Coordinates of N, CA and C in Angstrom, one line a residue:
L1 N -34.4 -32.9 59.4 CA -33.0 -31.7 59.0 C -33.9 -30.3 58.7
S2 N -32.9 -29.4 59.0 CA -33.3 -28.2 59.0 C -32.9 -27.8 57.5
S3 N -33.3 -26.1 57.3 CA -33.3 -25.9 56.3 C -32.3 -25.2 55.8
F4 N -31.4 -25.1 55.8 CA -30.0 -24.0 55.7 C -30.1 -23.4 54.1
P5 N -29.2 -22.5 53.9 CA -29.1 -22.0 52.5 C -28.1 -23.0 52.0
V6 N -28.4 -23.7 51.2 CA -27.2 -24.4 50.2 C -26.1 -23.2 49.7
M7 N -25.0 -23.1 49.9 CA -23.8 -22.6 49.6 C -22.8 -23.1 48.6
P8 N -22.9 -23.0 47.3 CA -22.0 -23.2 46.7 C -20.6 -23.4 47.2
M9 N -20.1 -24.6 46.9 CA -18.5 -24.7 47.4 C -17.2 -24.1 46.4
P10 N -16.7 -23.6 47.0 CA -15.8 -23.0 45.8 C -15.0 -23.9 45.3
R11 N -14.8 -24.0 43.3 CA -14.0 -24.8 42.8 C -12.8 -24.7 42.7
T12 N -12.0 -25.6 43.0 CA -10.5 -25.7 42.8 C -10.4 -25.8 41.4
A13 N -9.4 -25.1 40.9 CA -9.0 -25.5 39.4 C -8.3 -26.6 39.5
S14 N -8.8 -27.9 38.0 CA -8.1 -29.5 38.4 C -6.6 -28.4 37.4
A15 N -5.8 -29.5 37.5 CA -4.3 -29.2 37.0 C -4.3 -29.0 35.0
S16 N -5.3 -29.5 34.7 CA -5.1 -29.3 32.9 C -5.9 -28.0 33.0
T17 N -6.7 -27.3 33.8 CA -7.1 -25.9 33.7 C -6.1 -25.1 33.8
T18 N -5.1 -25.1 34.9 CA -3.8 -24.3 35.3 C -3.2 -24.5 34.4
R19 N -2.8 -25.8 33.8 CA -1.3 -25.6 32.8 C -2.5 -24.7 31.4
R20 N -3.4 -24.6 31.5 CA -4.4 -24.2 29.8 C -4.2 -22.8 30.4
R21 N -4.7 -22.2 31.9 CA -4.0 -21.0 32.0 C -2.5 -20.3 31.8
A22 N -2.1 -21.1 32.2 CA -0.4 -20.7 32.0 C 0.1 -20.6 30.6
A23 N -0.6 -21.7 29.7 CA -0.3 -21.4 28.1 C -0.8 -20.6 27.6
L24 N -2.2 -19.9 28.0 CA -2.6 -18.8 27.7 C -1.7 -17.8 27.8
G25 N -1.1 -16.9 29.0 CA -1.0 -16.2 29.1 C 0.6 -16.4 29.2
G26 N 1.3 -17.6 29.0 CA 2.5 -17.3 28.1 C 2.3 -16.7 26.6
L27 N 1.3 -17.7 25.7 CA 1.0 -16.9 24.5 C 0.8 -15.4 24.6
A28 N -0.2 -15.2 25.4 CA -0.4 -13.1 25.6 C 1.1 -12.7 25.8
A29 N 1.8 -12.9 26.9 CA 3.3 -12.5 26.5 C 4.1 -12.7 25.5
L30 N 4.1 -13.9 24.9 CA 5.0 -13.8 23.6 C 4.1 -12.9 22.2
A31 N 2.6 -12.8 22.2 CA 2.0 -12.1 21.6 C 2.5 -10.3 21.9
A32 N 2.5 -9.7 22.4 CA 2.7 -8.6 23.3 C 4.1 -8.6 22.8
A33 N 4.9 -9.1 23.2 CA 6.9 -9.1 22.7 C 6.7 -9.1 20.9
V34 N 6.1 -9.7 20.4 CA 6.2 -9.7 19.0 C 5.7 -8.9 18.5
A35 N 4.7 -8.3 19.0 CA 3.9 -7.2 18.7 C 5.1 -5.8 18.8
G36 N 5.6 -6.0 19.2 CA 6.7 -4.5 19.0 C 8.0 -4.9 18.2
L37 N 7.9 -6.1 17.7 CA 9.1 -6.3 16.2 C 8.8 -6.0 15.2
F38 N 7.5 -6.1 14.8 CA 6.7 -5.6 13.2 C 6.5 -4.3 13.4
P39 N 6.5 -3.9 11.7 CA 6.1 -2.6 11.7 C 4.6 -2.5 11.5
W40 N 3.6 -2.5 12.0 CA 2.6 -2.6 11.6 C 1.6 -1.2 10.6
P41 N 0.5 -1.2 10.8 CA 0.1 -0.4 9.6 C 0.4 0.9 10.2
R42 N -0.4 1.1 11.5 CA 0.2 2.4 12.0 C 1.2 3.1 11.5
A43 N 2.0 2.4 12.0 CA 3.5 2.7 12.1 C 4.1 3.0 10.6
M44 N 3.6 2.1 9.6 CA 4.2 2.5 8.4 C 3.4 3.6 7.7
A45 N 2.1 3.4 7.9 CA 1.4 4.9 7.6 C 2.2 5.9 8.1
A46 N 2.5 6.1 9.3 CA 3.4 7.4 10.3 C 4.4 7.7 9.1
A47 N 5.2 6.6 8.4 CA 6.4 6.8 7.9 C 6.4 7.4 6.0
R48 N 5.0 7.2 5.6 CA 4.5 7.6 4.2 C 5.2 8.9 4.3
D49 N 5.4 9.6 2.8 CA 6.3 10.4 2.5 C 5.2 11.9 2.4
A50 N 4.4 12.3 3.3 CA 3.7 13.1 3.4 C 3.6 14.6 2.3
V51 N 4.9 15.3 2.3 CA 5.1 16.0 1.3 C 4.8 16.0 0.4
A52 N 5.4 14.7 -0.2 CA 5.0 14.1 -1.7 C 3.5 14.0 -2.1
F53 N 3.1 13.1 -1.1 CA 1.6 13.2 -1.3 C 1.1 14.6 -1.2
D54 N 1.1 15.0 -0.5 CA 0.3 16.3 -0.3 C 0.7 17.7 -1.0
A55 N 1.6 17.1 -2.1 CA 1.7 17.8 -3.3 C 0.8 18.7 -4.2
K56 N 0.8 19.4 -4.6 CA -0.5 20.2 -5.4 C -0.1 20.0 -6.7
T57 N 1.0 19.8 -7.2 CA 1.3 20.1 -8.4 C 2.2 19.3 -9.0
L58 N 2.3 18.3 -10.1 CA 3.0 17.3 -10.5 C 4.6 17.8 -10.1
D59 N 4.7 18.8 -11.1 CA 6.2 19.1 -10.4 C 6.9 18.9 -9.0
D60 N 5.9 19.6 -7.9 CA 6.3 19.5 -6.8 C 6.4 17.9 -6.6
A61 N 5.2 17.4 -6.5 CA 5.7 15.8 -6.3 C 6.3 15.0 -6.8
L62 N 6.7 15.2 -8.2 CA 8.3 14.7 -8.5 C 9.7 15.4 -7.9
A63 N 9.4 16.2 -7.3 CA 10.7 16.7 -6.8 C 10.6 16.2 -5.1
A64 N 9.4 16.3 -4.8 CA 9.3 16.0 -3.2 C 9.5 14.2 -2.9
S65 N 9.0 13.6 -4.2 CA 9.3 12.1 -4.2 C 10.9 11.8 -4.7
G66 N 11.3 12.9 -5.2 CA 12.8 12.5 -5.6 C 13.0 11.6 -6.8
T67 N 11.9 12.3 -7.9 CA 11.6 10.9 -9.1 C 12.1 12.2 -10.1
A68 N 12.3 13.6 -10.1 CA 12.0 14.7 -11.2 C 13.1 14.3 -12.4
G69 N 14.4 13.3 -11.9 CA 14.9 13.1 -13.2 C 15.4 11.8 -13.7
A70 N 14.0 11.0 -13.8 CA 13.9 10.0 -14.4 C 14.1 9.8 -15.7
Q71 N 14.7 8.9 -16.2 CA 15.0 8.7 -17.4 C 13.7 7.8 -18.3
P72 N 13.2 7.9 -19.6 CA 12.4 7.0 -20.3 C 13.0 5.8 -20.4
S73 N 12.0 4.9 -20.2 CA 12.5 3.2 -20.3 C 11.1 2.3 -21.4
D74 N 11.1 1.6 -22.0 CA 10.4 0.6 -22.4 C 10.2 -0.3 -21.7
A75 N 11.2 -0.9 -20.6 CA 11.2 -1.9 -20.0 C 9.9 -1.5 -18.7
I76 N 9.4 -0.9 -18.7 CA 8.4 -0.1 -17.7 C 6.9 -0.5 -18.5
E77 N 6.1 -1.2 -18.5 CA 4.8 -1.6 -19.0 C 3.5 -1.1 -17.7
L78 N 2.7 0.0 -18.4 CA 2.0 0.8 -17.6 C 0.8 0.6 -18.4
K79 N -0.2 -0.5 -18.1 CA -1.8 -0.6 -18.0 C -3.0 0.2 -17.9
A80 N -3.6 0.8 -18.5 CA -4.7 2.0 -17.9 C -5.5 1.3 -19.4
P81 N -7.1 1.9 -18.6 CA -7.9 1.9 -20.6 C -7.5 3.6 -21.0
D82 N -7.6 3.5 -22.1 CA -7.6 4.4 -23.1 C -8.8 5.5 -22.6
L83 N -10.0 4.7 -22.5 CA -11.2 5.4 -21.7 C -11.9 5.0 -20.5
A84 N -11.8 5.8 -19.8 CA -11.8 5.3 -18.3 C -13.5 5.4 -18.2
E85 N -14.5 5.2 -18.1 CA -16.3 5.4 -17.9 C -16.8 5.8 -16.8
N86 N -15.7 5.4 -15.6 CA -16.3 6.4 -13.9 C -14.7 6.8 -13.5
S87 N -14.3 7.8 -13.6 CA -12.8 8.2 -13.1 C -12.7 8.2 -11.3
A88 N -13.4 7.3 -10.6 CA -13.5 7.1 -9.7 C -13.1 5.5 -9.0
V89 N -12.9 5.1 -10.5 CA -12.2 3.6 -10.1 C -12.1 2.9 -11.5
V90 N -10.6 3.6 -11.5 CA -9.9 3.6 -12.5 C -8.2 2.3 -12.5
H91 N -8.5 1.3 -13.0 CA -8.1 0.1 -13.0 C -6.3 0.1 -13.8
V92 N -5.5 0.0 -12.6 CA -4.1 0.7 -13.5 C -3.2 -0.7 -13.0
E93 N -2.7 -1.3 -14.1 CA -1.2 -2.1 -13.7 C 0.3 -1.7 -14.2
I94 N 1.0 -1.8 -13.7 CA 2.4 -1.9 -13.3 C 3.4 -3.0 -13.7
L95 N 4.2 -3.4 -14.5 CA 5.1 -4.3 -14.6 C 6.3 -3.8 -15.1
S96 N 7.9 -3.9 -14.5 CA 9.0 -3.7 -14.5 C 9.9 -4.6 -14.7
R97 N 10.4 -4.3 -16.0 CA 11.1 -5.3 -16.4 C 12.6 -5.3 -16.1
L98 N 12.7 -4.3 -15.4 CA 14.2 -3.9 -15.0 C 14.4 -4.5 -13.7
P99 N 16.0 -5.1 -14.2 CA 16.2 -6.0 -12.8 C 16.4 -5.1 -11.6
D100 N 16.6 -5.5 -10.3 CA 17.0 -5.1 -8.8 C 15.8 -4.1 -8.8
T101 N 14.5 -4.2 -9.6 CA 13.4 -3.0 -8.7 C 12.8 -2.6 -7.6
R102 N 13.2 -2.1 -7.2 CA 12.3 -1.7 -5.7 C 11.5 -0.9 -5.5
T103 N 11.4 0.3 -6.2 CA 10.3 1.2 -5.6 C 9.7 1.9 -7.0
G104 N 8.3 1.7 -6.3 CA 7.4 2.5 -7.7 C 6.6 3.1 -7.2
W105 N 6.2 4.4 -8.3 CA 5.8 5.6 -8.1 C 4.9 5.7 -9.1
L106 N 3.2 6.8 -8.8 CA 2.4 6.5 -9.7 C 1.7 8.0 -9.4
F107 N 1.7 8.4 -10.3 CA 1.4 9.9 -10.3 C 0.1 9.9 -11.6
A108 N -1.2 10.9 -11.6 CA -1.9 11.2 -12.7 C -2.2 12.4 -12.4
E109 N -1.6 13.2 -13.6 CA -0.8 14.8 -13.4 C -1.7 15.3 -12.8
K110 N -3.3 15.6 -13.1 CA -4.3 16.6 -13.0 C -4.7 16.7 -11.9
N111 N -4.7 15.3 -10.7 CA -5.3 15.0 -10.0 C -5.0 16.7 -8.8
P112 N -5.7 16.7 -8.0 CA -5.5 17.8 -6.7 C -3.7 17.4 -6.3
Q113 N -3.8 15.9 -6.0 CA -2.8 15.7 -5.0 C -2.1 14.5 -6.1
P114 N -1.1 14.7 -7.1 CA -0.7 14.0 -8.1 C -0.1 12.6 -7.9
L115 N 0.6 12.6 -6.8 CA 1.2 11.2 -6.6 C 0.6 11.0 -5.4
V116 N -0.6 9.1 -6.2 CA -1.5 8.8 -5.8 C -1.2 7.1 -5.3
A117 N 0.3 6.5 -5.5 CA 0.3 5.3 -5.0 C 1.7 5.6 -4.8
R118 N 2.5 4.7 -4.1 CA 4.0 4.5 -3.9 C 4.1 2.9 -3.3
C119 N 5.3 2.0 -4.2 CA 5.1 0.8 -3.7 C 6.5 0.5 -3.7
D120 N 7.0 0.0 -1.8 CA 8.1 -0.6 -2.3 C 8.2 -2.1 -2.2
L121 N 9.2 -2.4 -2.6 CA 9.1 -4.2 -3.0 C 10.4 -4.9 -2.1
R122 N 10.0 -5.9 -1.8 CA 11.2 -6.8 -1.0 C 11.8 -7.5 -2.3
P123 N 13.1 -7.8 -2.2 CA 14.1 -8.8 -3.2 C 13.5 -10.0 -3.1
G124 N 13.8 -10.1 -4.7 CA 12.8 -11.6 -5.0 C 11.2 -11.9 -5.3
L125 N 10.6 -10.4 -5.0 CA 9.1 -10.4 -5.7 C 9.5 -10.1 -6.9
E126 N 8.4 -10.3 -7.6 CA 8.0 -9.9 -8.8 C 7.9 -8.1 -9.2
P127 N 8.5 -7.9 -9.9 CA 7.7 -6.0 -9.6 C 6.4 -5.7 -10.4
R128 N 5.4 -6.4 -10.2 CA 3.8 -6.1 -10.8 C 3.3 -6.0 -9.6
L129 N 2.3 -4.7 -9.9 CA 1.1 -3.8 -8.8 C 0.4 -3.5 -9.9
G130 N -1.0 -3.8 -9.0 CA -2.3 -3.7 -9.4 C -2.8 -2.1 -8.5
V131 N -3.4 -1.6 -9.4 CA -4.3 -0.9 -8.0 C -5.4 0.0 -8.9
R132 N -6.3 0.8 -7.8 CA -7.3 1.2 -8.6 C -7.3 3.1 -8.0
I133 N -7.5 3.6 -9.2 CA -6.9 4.7 -8.7 C -8.2 6.3 -8.9
K134 N -8.2 6.9 -8.6 CA -9.0 8.1 -8.9 C -8.9 9.1 -9.4
M135 N -9.1 9.3 -10.6 CA -8.6 10.7 -11.3 C -9.4 12.0 -11.3
A136 N -8.7 12.8 -11.5 CA -10.2 14.2 -11.2 C -10.3 14.1 -12.9
D137 N -9.6 14.2 -13.9 CA -10.1 14.7 -15.3 C -9.0 13.8 -16.1
S138 N -9.4 13.6 -17.7 CA -8.1 12.9 -18.1 C -6.9 13.4 -18.3
A139 N -6.0 12.5 -18.3 CA -4.9 12.9 -17.9 C -3.3 12.4 -18.5
C140 N -2.5 12.3 -18.2 CA -1.6 11.5 -18.4 C -1.0 10.8 -16.8
L141 N -1.1 9.5 -16.8 CA -0.3 8.9 -15.8 C 0.9 8.5 -15.9
R142 N 1.8 8.9 -15.0 CA 3.0 8.4 -15.3 C 3.8 7.5 -14.0
V143 N 4.4 6.5 -14.5 CA 5.2 5.8 -13.4 C 6.4 5.8 -13.9
V144 N 7.1 6.1 -11.9 CA 8.4 5.8 -12.2 C 8.7 4.7 -11.0
V145 N 9.8 3.9 -11.8 CA 10.5 3.2 -10.8 C 12.0 2.9 -10.7
L146 N 12.9 2.8 -9.2 CA 13.7 2.8 -9.1 C 14.3 1.3 -9.1
A147 N 15.3 1.4 -10.1 CA 15.8 0.3 -10.3 C 17.1 0.1 -10.2
G148 N 17.9 -0.8 -9.0 CA 19.7 -0.2 -8.9 C 19.5 0.7 -8.3
E149 N 20.3 2.0 -8.9 CA 20.4 3.1 -8.1 C 19.4 4.0 -9.3
R150 N 19.4 3.9 -10.2 CA 18.7 4.7 -11.2 C 17.0 4.4 -11.1
L151 N 16.6 5.9 -11.6 CA 15.3 6.0 -11.6 C 15.0 6.3 -13.4
Y152 N 13.7 5.7 -13.6 CA 13.1 5.3 -14.9 C 11.6 5.4 -14.8
M153 N 11.2 5.8 -16.1 CA 10.0 5.9 -16.1 C 8.9 5.8 -17.4
T154 N 7.6 5.7 -17.6 CA 7.0 6.1 -18.9 C 6.0 6.3 -18.5
R155 N 5.2 7.2 -19.7 CA 3.5 7.5 -19.0 C 2.8 6.8 -20.5
R156 N 1.2 7.3 -19.9 CA 0.2 6.8 -20.7 C -1.1 7.8 -20.5
E157 N -1.7 8.4 -21.5 CA -2.9 9.1 -21.7 C -4.0 8.2 -21.7
T158 N -4.6 8.7 -20.4 CA -6.1 8.2 -20.1 C -7.1 9.3 -20.1
K159 N -8.4 8.7 -20.7 CA -9.4 9.9 -20.5 C -10.3 9.1 -19.9
V160 N -11.4 10.1 -19.1 CA -12.2 9.6 -18.3 C -13.5 10.4 -18.4
T161 N -14.6 9.7 -18.3 CA -16.3 10.1 -19.1 C -17.0 10.5 -17.3
L162 N -17.0 10.1 -16.2 CA -17.5 10.6 -15.2 C -16.6 10.9 -14.0
G163 N -16.9 12.1 -13.6 CA -16.0 13.0 -12.5 C -15.9 11.8 -11.3
G164 N -14.4 12.0 -10.6 CA -14.3 11.3 -9.9 C -13.6 12.2 -8.4
C165 N -12.4 11.8 -8.6 CA -11.8 13.0 -7.1 C -12.2 14.3 -7.1
A166 N -12.2 15.3 -8.5 CA -12.2 16.6 -8.5 C -14.2 17.0 -7.9
G167 N -15.0 16.2 -7.9 CA -16.3 16.6 -7.5 C -17.6 15.7 -8.1

């Protein structure tokens, strides 16, 4: 026998491999098509109200967010600590008992940028929100809720001991 180098023979794809590749290709095409139908986080972040979030005073933030004329309501519950030991992490809970609550805004009056959160709710969801925020100093927290076609608000004073977003 002569010693010729042995060359591997090209593999032919089996029928199952071909079907698997076709299925994966179809799934990839479907995923690419579906990706264009949903608002992904980047698109949702681009839609945020930059003017309201970048406002430097409470009055400017309320005006920019369109919430300046909110009426006081006892149907909104705002839970926050009376004394927050660390203003870098202040836990706030909001519950609206108003029917047809659609949007909620949270403001911290003495923050460098007072509007700290906004939440749009889908119909049928319980209007309850829990967030952790930074506070620059002891301040009044204010929640504004859009329910039906009207704006309602409540507020609560929270004192902090350690600096958070101010330094």
